[in-house]
mmCIF file of C-alpha atoms and ligand atoms in Angstrom:
data_model
loop_
_atom_site.group_PDB
_atom_site.id
_atom_site.type_symbol
_atom_site.label_atom_id
_atom_site.label_comp_id
_atom_site.label_asym_id
_atom_site.label_seq_id
_atom_site.Cartn_x
_atom_site.Cartn_y
_atom_site.Cartn_z
ATOM 1 C CA UNK A 267 -18.777 -81.944 7.505
ATOM 2 C CA UNK A 268 -19.786 -79.029 10.733
ATOM 3 C CA UNK A 269 -19.222 -80.382 14.372
ATOM 4 C CA UNK A 270 -22.751 -81.026 15.806
ATOM 5 C CA UNK A 271 -23.764 -77.712 17.999
ATOM 6 C CA UNK A 272 -24.644 -74.940 16.750
ATOM 7 C CA UNK A 273 -21.684 -72.378 17.062
ATOM 8 C CA UNK A 274 -18.883 -72.353 14.342
ATOM 9 C CA UNK A 275 -15.772 -73.725 14.841
ATOM 10 C CA UNK A 276 -12.158 -71.535 14.938
ATOM 11 C CA UNK A 277 -8.744 -72.398 14.451
ATOM 12 C CA UNK A 278 -5.746 -71.010 14.264
ATOM 13 C CA UNK A 279 -1.959 -70.789 15.300
ATOM 14 C CA UNK A 280 0.993 -68.042 15.558
ATOM 15 C CA UNK A 281 4.586 -69.865 15.159
ATOM 16 C CA UNK A 282 7.056 -69.304 18.261
ATOM 17 C CA UNK A 283 10.252 -67.959 16.408
ATOM 18 C CA UNK A 284 10.591 -65.240 18.146
ATOM 19 C CA UNK A 285 8.803 -61.454 20.267
ATOM 20 C CA UNK A 286 5.385 -61.286 18.880
ATOM 21 C CA UNK A 287 4.245 -58.099 16.973
ATOM 22 C CA UNK A 288 2.012 -55.210 15.816
ATOM 23 C CA UNK A 289 0.890 -57.422 12.485
ATOM 24 C CA UNK A 290 0.289 -60.631 14.335
ATOM 25 C CA UNK A 291 -1.540 -58.493 17.016
ATOM 26 C CA UNK A 292 -4.266 -56.740 14.470
ATOM 27 C CA UNK A 293 -3.713 -59.719 11.604
ATOM 28 C CA UNK A 294 -4.962 -61.972 14.115
ATOM 29 C CA UNK A 295 -4.713 -61.524 17.919
ATOM 30 C CA UNK A 296 -6.567 -59.343 17.409
ATOM 31 C CA UNK A 297 -9.532 -61.272 15.937
ATOM 32 C CA UNK A 298 -9.148 -64.288 18.234
ATOM 33 C CA UNK A 299 -10.124 -62.246 21.359
ATOM 34 C CA UNK A 300 -13.617 -60.757 19.909
ATOM 35 C CA UNK A 301 -14.592 -64.283 18.339
ATOM 36 C CA UNK A 302 -13.428 -66.227 21.941
ATOM 37 C CA UNK A 303 -16.962 -65.662 24.204
ATOM 38 C CA UNK A 304 -18.975 -66.626 20.316
ATOM 39 C CA UNK A 305 -17.623 -69.664 18.754
ATOM 40 C CA UNK A 306 -15.481 -73.317 19.072
ATOM 41 C CA UNK A 307 -11.735 -71.604 19.265
ATOM 42 C CA UNK A 308 -8.651 -73.231 19.234
ATOM 43 C CA UNK A 309 -5.676 -71.847 19.484
ATOM 44 C CA UNK A 310 -1.902 -72.841 19.018
ATOM 45 C CA UNK A 311 1.601 -71.942 19.711
ATOM 46 C CA UNK A 312 3.401 -73.513 15.538
ATOM 47 C CA UNK A 313 6.081 -75.049 17.552
ATOM 48 C CA UNK A 314 6.713 -77.944 15.032
ATOM 49 C CA UNK A 315 5.505 -74.722 12.047
ATOM 50 C CA UNK A 316 8.524 -72.881 13.816
ATOM 51 C CA UNK A 317 11.543 -75.493 12.972
ATOM 52 C CA UNK A 318 11.017 -75.712 9.340
ATOM 53 C CA UNK A 319 13.134 -71.903 9.737
ATOM 54 C CA UNK A 320 14.767 -72.202 12.763
ATOM 55 C CA UNK A 321 15.808 -75.538 13.428
ATOM 56 C CA UNK A 322 18.159 -74.796 16.554
ATOM 57 C CA UNK A 323 15.607 -75.260 19.197
ATOM 58 C CA UNK A 324 17.913 -73.741 22.015
ATOM 59 C CA UNK A 325 15.681 -70.999 22.466
ATOM 60 C CA UNK A 326 12.677 -72.827 22.202
ATOM 61 C CA UNK A 327 10.802 -73.688 25.085
ATOM 62 C CA UNK A 328 10.977 -70.001 25.817
ATOM 63 C CA UNK A 329 9.535 -68.581 22.566
ATOM 64 C CA UNK A 330 6.595 -71.001 23.615
ATOM 65 C CA UNK A 331 6.560 -69.523 26.453
ATOM 66 C CA UNK A 332 6.503 -66.204 25.518
ATOM 67 C CA UNK A 333 3.631 -66.513 22.947
ATOM 68 C CA UNK A 334 1.414 -67.917 24.913
ATOM 69 C CA UNK A 335 2.319 -65.489 27.682
ATOM 70 C CA UNK A 336 1.901 -62.654 24.947
ATOM 71 C CA UNK A 337 -1.775 -63.899 23.611
ATOM 72 C CA UNK A 338 -2.979 -64.056 27.168
ATOM 73 C CA UNK A 339 -1.134 -60.128 27.779
ATOM 74 C CA UNK A 340 -3.539 -59.204 24.595
ATOM 75 C CA UNK A 341 -7.069 -60.739 26.103
ATOM 76 C CA UNK A 342 -7.080 -64.786 25.224
ATOM 77 C CA UNK A 343 -9.163 -66.120 28.049
ATOM 78 C CA UNK A 344 -7.704 -69.875 27.948
ATOM 79 C CA UNK A 345 -11.058 -70.625 29.473
ATOM 80 C CA UNK A 346 -13.293 -70.027 27.283
ATOM 81 C CA UNK A 347 -10.984 -70.478 24.478
ATOM 82 C CA UNK A 348 -8.011 -74.123 23.773
ATOM 83 C CA UNK A 349 -5.138 -73.106 24.034
ATOM 84 C CA UNK A 350 -2.687 -75.009 23.493
ATOM 85 C CA UNK A 351 1.047 -75.725 21.806
ATOM 86 C CA UNK A 352 1.295 -78.007 18.575
ATOM 87 C CA UNK A 353 3.579 -80.694 19.362
ATOM 88 C CA UNK A 354 1.404 -81.145 22.680
ATOM 89 C CA UNK A 355 -1.567 -82.985 20.197
ATOM 90 C CA UNK A 356 -0.348 -86.188 18.139
ATOM 91 C CA UNK A 357 -2.492 -86.585 15.826
ATOM 92 C CA UNK A 358 -1.129 -83.586 14.068
ATOM 93 C CA UNK A 359 1.212 -85.506 12.559
ATOM 94 C CA UNK A 360 -1.120 -87.691 11.802
ATOM 95 C CA UNK A 361 -3.004 -85.521 9.637
ATOM 96 C CA UNK A 362 -0.886 -84.054 8.084
ATOM 97 C CA UNK A 363 0.821 -87.404 6.727
ATOM 98 C CA UNK A 364 -2.526 -88.627 4.527
ATOM 99 C CA UNK A 365 -2.973 -85.178 3.679
ATOM 100 C CA UNK A 366 0.649 -85.115 2.120
ATOM 101 C CA UNK A 367 -0.792 -87.379 -0.520
ATOM 102 C CA UNK A 368 -3.067 -85.738 -1.558
ATOM 103 C CA UNK A 369 -0.580 -82.390 -2.080
ATOM 104 C CA UNK A 370 1.873 -82.150 -5.530
ATOM 105 C CA UNK A 371 4.438 -81.297 -5.253
ATOM 106 C CA UNK A 372 4.235 -78.785 -7.819
ATOM 107 C CA UNK A 373 1.301 -76.862 -6.594
ATOM 108 C CA UNK A 374 3.230 -76.183 -3.143
ATOM 109 C CA UNK A 375 6.704 -75.427 -5.149
ATOM 110 C CA UNK A 376 4.376 -72.024 -6.697
ATOM 111 C CA UNK A 377 3.229 -70.652 -2.963
ATOM 112 C CA UNK A 378 4.721 -67.892 -2.309
ATOM 113 C CA UNK A 379 6.228 -67.464 1.120
ATOM 114 C CA UNK A 380 7.431 -71.174 -0.149
ATOM 115 C CA UNK A 381 10.092 -69.134 -2.945
ATOM 116 C CA UNK A 382 10.158 -66.208 -0.107
ATOM 117 C CA UNK A 383 11.600 -69.139 2.659
ATOM 118 C CA UNK A 384 13.753 -70.536 -0.194
ATOM 119 C CA UNK A 385 14.840 -66.785 -0.826
ATOM 120 C CA UNK A 386 15.262 -66.189 2.380
ATOM 121 C CA UNK A 387 16.963 -69.427 3.527
ATOM 122 C CA UNK A 388 19.022 -70.895 0.399
ATOM 123 C CA UNK A 389 21.090 -73.479 2.128
ATOM 124 C CA UNK A 390 17.295 -74.933 4.308
ATOM 125 C CA UNK A 391 15.538 -76.142 1.849
ATOM 126 C CA UNK A 392 14.011 -79.303 3.780
ATOM 127 C CA UNK A 393 10.650 -80.428 2.611
ATOM 128 C CA UNK A 394 9.000 -79.189 5.827
ATOM 129 C CA UNK A 395 9.493 -76.072 4.778
ATOM 130 C CA UNK A 396 7.996 -76.615 1.097
ATOM 131 C CA UNK A 397 4.964 -78.956 2.878
ATOM 132 C CA UNK A 398 4.009 -76.024 5.771
ATOM 133 C CA UNK A 399 0.810 -75.140 3.782
ATOM 134 C CA UNK A 400 -0.239 -79.321 4.381
ATOM 135 C CA UNK A 401 0.716 -78.968 7.683
ATOM 136 C CA UNK A 402 -0.737 -75.301 8.487
ATOM 137 C CA UNK A 403 -4.503 -77.595 7.071
ATOM 138 C CA UNK A 404 -3.830 -80.151 8.369
ATOM 139 C CA UNK A 405 -4.148 -78.059 11.892
ATOM 140 C CA UNK A 406 -7.340 -76.593 10.947
ATOM 141 C CA UNK A 407 -9.245 -80.079 9.627
ATOM 142 C CA UNK A 408 -7.678 -81.476 13.336
ATOM 143 C CA UNK A 409 -10.720 -79.137 14.592
ATOM 144 C CA UNK A 410 -12.701 -79.472 11.404
ATOM 145 C CA UNK A 411 -12.901 -75.786 11.789
ATOM 146 C CA UNK A 412 -14.522 -73.432 9.364
ATOM 147 C CA UNK A 413 -13.403 -69.933 10.038
ATOM 148 C CA UNK A 414 -9.201 -69.455 10.110
ATOM 149 C CA UNK A 415 -8.405 -65.631 12.264
ATOM 150 C CA UNK A 416 -5.477 -64.508 9.652
ATOM 151 C CA UNK A 417 -3.680 -61.683 8.247
ATOM 152 C CA UNK A 418 -3.718 -60.669 4.805
ATOM 153 C CA UNK A 419 -0.020 -63.318 4.109
ATOM 154 C CA UNK A 420 -1.757 -66.820 4.788
ATOM 155 C CA UNK A 421 -5.247 -66.155 2.146
ATOM 156 C CA UNK A 422 -2.787 -68.194 -0.254
ATOM 157 C CA UNK A 423 -2.644 -70.931 2.468
ATOM 158 C CA UNK A 424 -6.252 -71.545 3.266
ATOM 159 C CA UNK A 425 -7.174 -71.088 -1.024
ATOM 160 C CA UNK A 426 -5.001 -74.651 -0.596
ATOM 161 C CA UNK A 427 -6.289 -75.275 2.500
ATOM 162 C CA UNK A 428 -9.431 -76.283 0.566
ATOM 163 C CA UNK A 429 -8.154 -77.295 -2.851
ATOM 164 C CA UNK A 430 -6.659 -79.871 -0.553
ATOM 165 C CA UNK A 431 -10.866 -79.765 1.264
ATOM 166 C CA UNK A 432 -12.663 -80.800 -1.507
ATOM 167 C CA UNK A 433 -10.186 -83.678 -3.175
ATOM 168 C CA UNK A 434 -10.255 -85.525 0.816
ATOM 169 C CA UNK A 435 -13.942 -84.604 -0.118
ATOM 170 C CA UNK A 436 -14.586 -86.110 -3.415
ATOM 171 C CA UNK A 437 -12.023 -89.184 -2.726
ATOM 172 C CA UNK A 438 -13.095 -90.283 0.925
ATOM 173 C CA UNK A 439 -16.270 -88.995 2.231
ATOM 174 C CA UNK A 440 -17.624 -84.960 2.613
ATOM 175 C CA UNK A 441 -15.576 -85.483 6.740
ATOM 176 C CA UNK A 442 -14.167 -81.486 5.807
ATOM 177 C CA UNK A 443 -16.143 -78.623 6.161
ATOM 178 C CA UNK A 444 -13.895 -75.557 3.660
ATOM 179 C CA UNK A 445 -11.770 -73.307 6.013
ATOM 180 C CA UNK A 446 -12.005 -69.442 5.285
ATOM 181 C CA UNK A 447 -9.691 -66.823 5.948
ATOM 182 C CA UNK A 448 -10.952 -64.686 8.807
ATOM 183 C CA UNK A 449 -10.681 -60.569 9.576
ATOM 184 C CA UNK A 450 -13.853 -59.337 11.992
ATOM 185 C CA UNK A 451 -15.762 -56.228 9.669
ATOM 186 C CA UNK A 452 -12.803 -55.278 7.158
ATOM 187 C CA UNK A 453 -10.384 -57.015 4.333
ATOM 188 C CA UNK A 454 -7.098 -58.987 5.792
ATOM 189 C CA UNK A 455 -4.741 -57.238 7.312
ATOM 190 C CA UNK A 456 -1.331 -56.637 6.479
ATOM 191 C CA UNK A 457 0.538 -54.447 9.111
ATOM 192 C CA UNK A 458 3.016 -52.807 6.939
ATOM 193 C CA UNK A 459 7.189 -52.326 8.613
ATOM 194 C CA UNK A 460 7.668 -48.846 8.835
ATOM 195 C CA UNK A 461 10.571 -48.938 6.514
ATOM 196 C CA UNK A 462 7.940 -48.704 3.402
ATOM 197 C CA UNK A 463 8.486 -52.089 2.488
ATOM 198 C CA UNK A 464 7.206 -55.219 3.069
ATOM 199 C CA UNK A 465 5.292 -56.067 6.534
ATOM 200 C CA UNK A 466 5.840 -56.914 10.320
ATOM 201 C CA UNK A 467 7.386 -60.073 11.055
ATOM 202 C CA UNK A 468 8.848 -62.025 13.698
ATOM 203 C CA UNK A 469 12.420 -62.691 12.729
ATOM 204 C CA UNK A 470 12.703 -59.940 9.276
ATOM 205 C CA UNK A 471 13.034 -56.705 9.355
ATOM 206 C CA UNK A 472 13.257 -55.955 13.222
ATOM 207 C CA UNK A 473 14.225 -52.363 13.275
ATOM 208 C CA UNK A 474 11.363 -51.574 10.850
ATOM 209 C CA UNK A 475 8.915 -53.603 13.286
ATOM 210 C CA UNK A 476 7.121 -52.370 16.261
ATOM 211 C CA UNK A 477 7.213 -55.793 18.718
ATOM 212 C CA UNK A 478 4.239 -56.226 22.227
ATOM 213 C CA UNK A 479 7.576 -55.728 24.549
ATOM 214 C CA UNK A 480 9.080 -52.766 23.450
ATOM 215 C CA UNK A 481 9.777 -50.894 26.032
ATOM 216 C CA UNK A 482 8.210 -47.050 25.491
ATOM 217 C CA UNK A 483 11.982 -45.237 24.072
ATOM 218 C CA UNK A 484 12.443 -48.210 21.653
ATOM 219 C CA UNK A 485 9.125 -47.176 20.016
ATOM 220 C CA UNK A 486 9.429 -43.756 19.735
ATOM 221 C CA UNK A 487 12.075 -43.948 18.978
ATOM 222 C CA UNK A 488 11.958 -46.669 15.731
ATOM 223 C CA UNK A 489 9.051 -44.185 15.030
ATOM 224 C CA UNK A 490 10.194 -41.295 14.670
ATOM 225 C CA UNK A 491 13.331 -42.678 12.406
ATOM 226 C CA UNK A 492 10.625 -43.882 9.889
ATOM 227 C CA UNK A 493 10.922 -42.176 6.400
ATOM 228 C CA UNK A 494 9.308 -39.434 5.716
ATOM 229 C CA UNK A 495 9.839 -36.418 2.772
ATOM 230 C CA UNK A 496 9.904 -33.384 2.404
ATOM 231 C CA UNK A 497 6.351 -32.382 1.966
ATOM 232 C CA UNK A 498 3.428 -33.112 0.092
ATOM 233 C CA UNK A 499 2.583 -31.138 -3.217
ATOM 234 C CA UNK A 500 0.069 -30.139 -4.995
ATOM 235 C CA UNK A 501 -3.381 -29.894 -2.894
ATOM 236 C CA UNK A 502 -4.962 -33.321 -3.077
ATOM 237 C CA UNK A 503 -2.142 -35.237 -3.728
ATOM 238 C CA UNK A 504 -2.008 -39.895 -4.100
ATOM 239 C CA UNK A 505 0.620 -40.975 -0.611
ATOM 240 C CA UNK A 506 3.039 -42.587 -0.984
ATOM 241 C CA UNK A 507 3.650 -45.917 0.487
ATOM 242 C CA UNK A 508 6.002 -44.809 2.988
ATOM 243 C CA UNK A 509 3.655 -42.010 3.810
ATOM 244 C CA UNK A 510 -0.189 -44.207 3.466
ATOM 245 C CA UNK A 511 1.233 -46.882 5.763
ATOM 246 C CA UNK A 512 2.052 -44.376 8.594
ATOM 247 C CA UNK A 513 -1.979 -43.044 8.214
ATOM 248 C CA UNK A 514 -2.572 -46.845 7.999
ATOM 249 C CA UNK A 515 -0.527 -47.096 10.981
ATOM 250 C CA UNK A 516 -2.705 -44.313 12.739
ATOM 251 C CA UNK A 517 -5.672 -45.621 11.593
ATOM 252 C CA UNK A 518 -4.990 -49.330 13.835
ATOM 253 C CA UNK A 519 -4.085 -46.775 17.266
ATOM 254 C CA UNK A 520 -5.488 -43.458 16.878
ATOM 255 C CA UNK A 521 -8.398 -41.813 17.716
ATOM 256 C CA UNK A 522 -10.283 -40.713 14.484
ATOM 257 C CA UNK A 523 -9.816 -37.364 15.410
ATOM 258 C CA UNK A 524 -6.383 -37.320 15.298
ATOM 259 C CA UNK A 525 -5.996 -39.434 12.223
ATOM 260 C CA UNK A 526 -9.061 -37.349 10.874
ATOM 261 C CA UNK A 527 -6.631 -33.837 11.789
ATOM 262 C CA UNK A 528 -3.957 -35.409 10.383
ATOM 263 C CA UNK A 529 -5.203 -36.149 6.345
ATOM 264 C CA UNK A 530 -6.890 -32.226 6.380
ATOM 265 C CA UNK A 531 -3.212 -31.727 7.385
ATOM 266 C CA UNK A 532 -2.003 -33.709 4.589
ATOM 267 C CA UNK A 533 -4.533 -32.759 1.477
ATOM 268 C CA UNK A 534 -3.672 -28.913 1.771
ATOM 269 C CA UNK A 535 -0.290 -29.794 1.974
ATOM 270 C CA UNK A 536 0.563 -28.459 5.682
ATOM 271 C CA UNK A 537 1.489 -31.418 7.271
ATOM 272 C CA UNK A 538 4.875 -31.908 9.541
ATOM 273 C CA UNK A 539 5.071 -35.307 9.029
ATOM 274 C CA UNK A 540 7.801 -35.144 12.973
ATOM 275 C CA UNK A 541 4.536 -33.789 14.576
ATOM 276 C CA UNK A 542 2.822 -36.993 13.560
ATOM 277 C CA UNK A 543 5.159 -39.296 14.273
ATOM 278 C CA UNK A 544 5.640 -37.889 17.715
ATOM 279 C CA UNK A 545 1.434 -37.959 18.166
ATOM 280 C CA UNK A 546 1.388 -41.546 16.051
ATOM 281 C CA UNK A 547 4.715 -43.097 18.928
ATOM 282 C CA UNK A 548 2.810 -41.749 22.082
ATOM 283 C CA UNK A 549 -0.479 -43.371 20.241
ATOM 284 C CA UNK A 550 1.508 -46.612 20.100
ATOM 285 C CA UNK A 551 3.570 -45.924 23.543
ATOM 286 C CA UNK A 552 -0.546 -45.609 25.430
ATOM 287 C CA UNK A 553 -1.703 -49.357 23.422
ATOM 288 C CA UNK A 554 1.856 -52.427 23.605
ATOM 289 C CA UNK A 555 3.440 -50.410 27.129
ATOM 290 C CA UNK A 556 -0.817 -52.898 29.262
ATOM 291 C CA UNK A 557 0.104 -55.048 27.395
ATOM 292 C CA UNK A 558 4.098 -55.891 27.572
ATOM 293 C CA UNK A 559 3.068 -55.390 30.932
ATOM 294 C CA UNK A 560 0.431 -57.659 31.382
ATOM 295 C CA UNK A 561 3.051 -60.243 29.511
ATOM 296 C CA UNK A 562 5.711 -59.290 31.233
ATOM 297 C CA UNK A 563 4.027 -60.516 34.724
ATOM 298 C CA UNK A 564 3.333 -64.026 32.784
ATOM 299 C CA UNK A 565 6.166 -64.735 30.955
ATOM 300 C CA UNK A 566 8.183 -65.612 34.081
ATOM 301 C CA UNK A 567 5.715 -67.848 36.327
ATOM 302 C CA UNK A 568 6.163 -71.867 34.519
ATOM 303 C CA UNK A 569 4.025 -73.364 36.392
ATOM 304 C CA UNK A 570 0.726 -71.329 34.978
ATOM 305 C CA UNK A 571 1.919 -71.820 31.522
ATOM 306 C CA UNK A 572 1.866 -75.658 31.756
ATOM 307 C CA UNK A 573 -1.362 -75.615 33.218
ATOM 308 C CA UNK A 574 -2.724 -73.625 30.780
ATOM 309 C CA UNK A 575 -0.663 -75.568 27.439
ATOM 310 C CA UNK A 576 -1.790 -78.853 29.177
ATOM 311 C CA UNK A 577 -4.994 -77.413 29.591
ATOM 312 C CA UNK A 578 -5.542 -76.573 25.885
ATOM 313 C CA UNK A 579 -3.849 -80.183 24.489
ATOM 314 C CA UNK A 580 -6.558 -82.092 26.546
ATOM 315 C CA UNK A 581 -9.459 -80.130 24.719
ATOM 316 C CA UNK A 582 -7.678 -79.714 21.428
ATOM 317 C CA UNK A 583 -7.146 -83.616 21.704
ATOM 318 C CA UNK A 584 -10.623 -84.322 22.444
ATOM 319 C CA UNK A 585 -11.784 -82.661 19.427
ATOM 320 C CA UNK A 586 -8.978 -84.421 17.348
ATOM 321 C CA UNK A 587 -9.526 -87.674 18.190
ATOM 322 C CA UNK A 588 -13.463 -87.477 17.363
ATOM 323 C CA UNK A 589 -12.350 -86.162 13.784
ATOM 324 C CA UNK A 590 -9.443 -89.207 12.805
ATOM 325 C CA UNK A 591 -11.726 -91.357 14.401
ATOM 326 C CA UNK A 592 -13.801 -90.309 11.012
ATOM 327 C CA UNK A 593 -10.748 -89.616 8.345
ATOM 328 C CA UNK A 594 -9.956 -93.714 9.509
ATOM 329 C CA UNK A 595 -12.694 -94.116 8.797
ATOM 330 C CA UNK A 596 -13.587 -92.522 5.102
ATOM 331 C CA UNK A 597 -10.808 -93.456 4.845
ATOM 332 C CA UNK A 598 -11.031 -97.163 5.455
ATOM 333 C CA UNK A 599 -8.137 -97.924 7.806
ATOM 334 C CA UNK A 600 -10.004 -99.247 10.475
ATOM 335 C CA UNK A 601 -9.545 -103.612 9.505
HETATM 336 P P1 LIG B 154 5.507 -63.809 11.519
HETATM 337 O O1 LIG B 154 4.859 -63.933 10.428
HETATM 338 O O2 LIG B 154 6.187 -62.785 12.028
HETATM 339 O O3 LIG B 154 6.177 -65.018 11.351
HETATM 340 P P2 LIG B 154 3.926 -65.829 12.217
HETATM 341 O O4 LIG B 154 4.055 -66.330 10.342
HETATM 342 O O5 LIG B 154 4.306 -66.675 13.460
HETATM 343 O O6 LIG B 154 4.065 -64.159 12.045
HETATM 344 O O7 LIG B 154 2.282 -65.578 11.706
HETATM 345 C C1 LIG B 154 0.932 -65.292 12.511
HETATM 346 C C2 LIG B 154 -0.193 -64.725 12.754
HETATM 347 O O8 LIG B 154 -0.006 -63.576 12.470
HETATM 348 C C3 LIG B 154 -0.418 -65.153 11.218
HETATM 349 O O9 LIG B 154 -2.258 -64.625 11.393
HETATM 350 C C4 LIG B 154 0.345 -64.345 10.234
HETATM 351 O O10 LIG B 154 -1.400 -64.096 8.904
HETATM 352 C C5 LIG B 154 -0.152 -63.125 10.851
HETATM 353 N N1 LIG B 154 0.736 -61.490 10.779
HETATM 354 C C6 LIG B 154 2.404 -61.703 10.658
HETATM 355 N N2 LIG B 154 2.787 -60.539 10.172
HETATM 356 C C7 LIG B 154 1.342 -59.161 9.779
HETATM 357 C C8 LIG B 154 1.372 -58.341 9.592
HETATM 358 N N3 LIG B 154 2.809 -57.599 9.258
HETATM 359 N N4 LIG B 154 0.097 -57.849 9.452
HETATM 360 C C9 LIG B 154 -0.528 -58.398 9.950
HETATM 361 N N5 LIG B 154 -0.803 -59.760 9.742
HETATM 362 C C10 LIG B 154 0.494 -60.758 9.753
#
């Protein structure tokens, strides 16, 4: 059941675990910015999700402020979309608890992101980590959202969210629409790391990741260090992964004719990877530096960020409150 009114509802979030990077931008934020005019949008800083892997909270405030500032610097308008902090909407925890009764241990243990995190943090396999997809589902369902702009790594979580929705609706009545991962126009995106393996990420893989706060020199250095080889033979051969990844990055930030030139050079075996990386580095600097500069000017304005968060939370709580009324009614928690 969608909310009244014609606009579809959009919800997504980014964890406050460090510096935002190109993966966050192209997987998520670019879509947020494009969607904000057309849809009813809720975007949040997922501070509670951060606690599953980052129990130390000394850096939390600065990270929350950074994520907010970087979202705004990328073009998000807090007067259009509700931009808020997850813990400022306490209904989140109530719905999370109720949905936990519909989530089975077996399916949670099979989640790819859970298995990855267990490998990375073997000494902190906490229940919050296990139930991460349930909390994420609560975030989405609180607004009865049907579109969730996210990167490819989140596809399985959305599939689980649909399972939880169907179980809830089947048992208690049709309250929620099925949420789907969304990316404008194309398939969901995975921005690869510069080392040819894995994806760009906030907290792992730091030299292989380009952050929106990297200065020009650091961006150039990271790209020039990316793995290449002595060049393709024979003509029109398949690209190895690490070269494919460089083209993928070029596809995100460079002009069409630049990409076509290097594609042609690759196919007729005349490509010079040094030249390609120099071009990619310059295009990347041109893309990242205005965002970095805007974010720097916002990040330290605590008053402004606080006001944005309060305004966003007020909107989000209103939507969450209405949903929780329906949930309590449907479940018979209304005595
Ligand atoms: P991270 O994995 O860097 O900690 P989050 O888990 O907070 O980031 O994810 C925030 C959003 O950014 C999600 O929508 C996620 O799908 C997207 N995202 C993160 N890394 C990438 C990537 N390398 N490529 C595409 N999207 C990504």
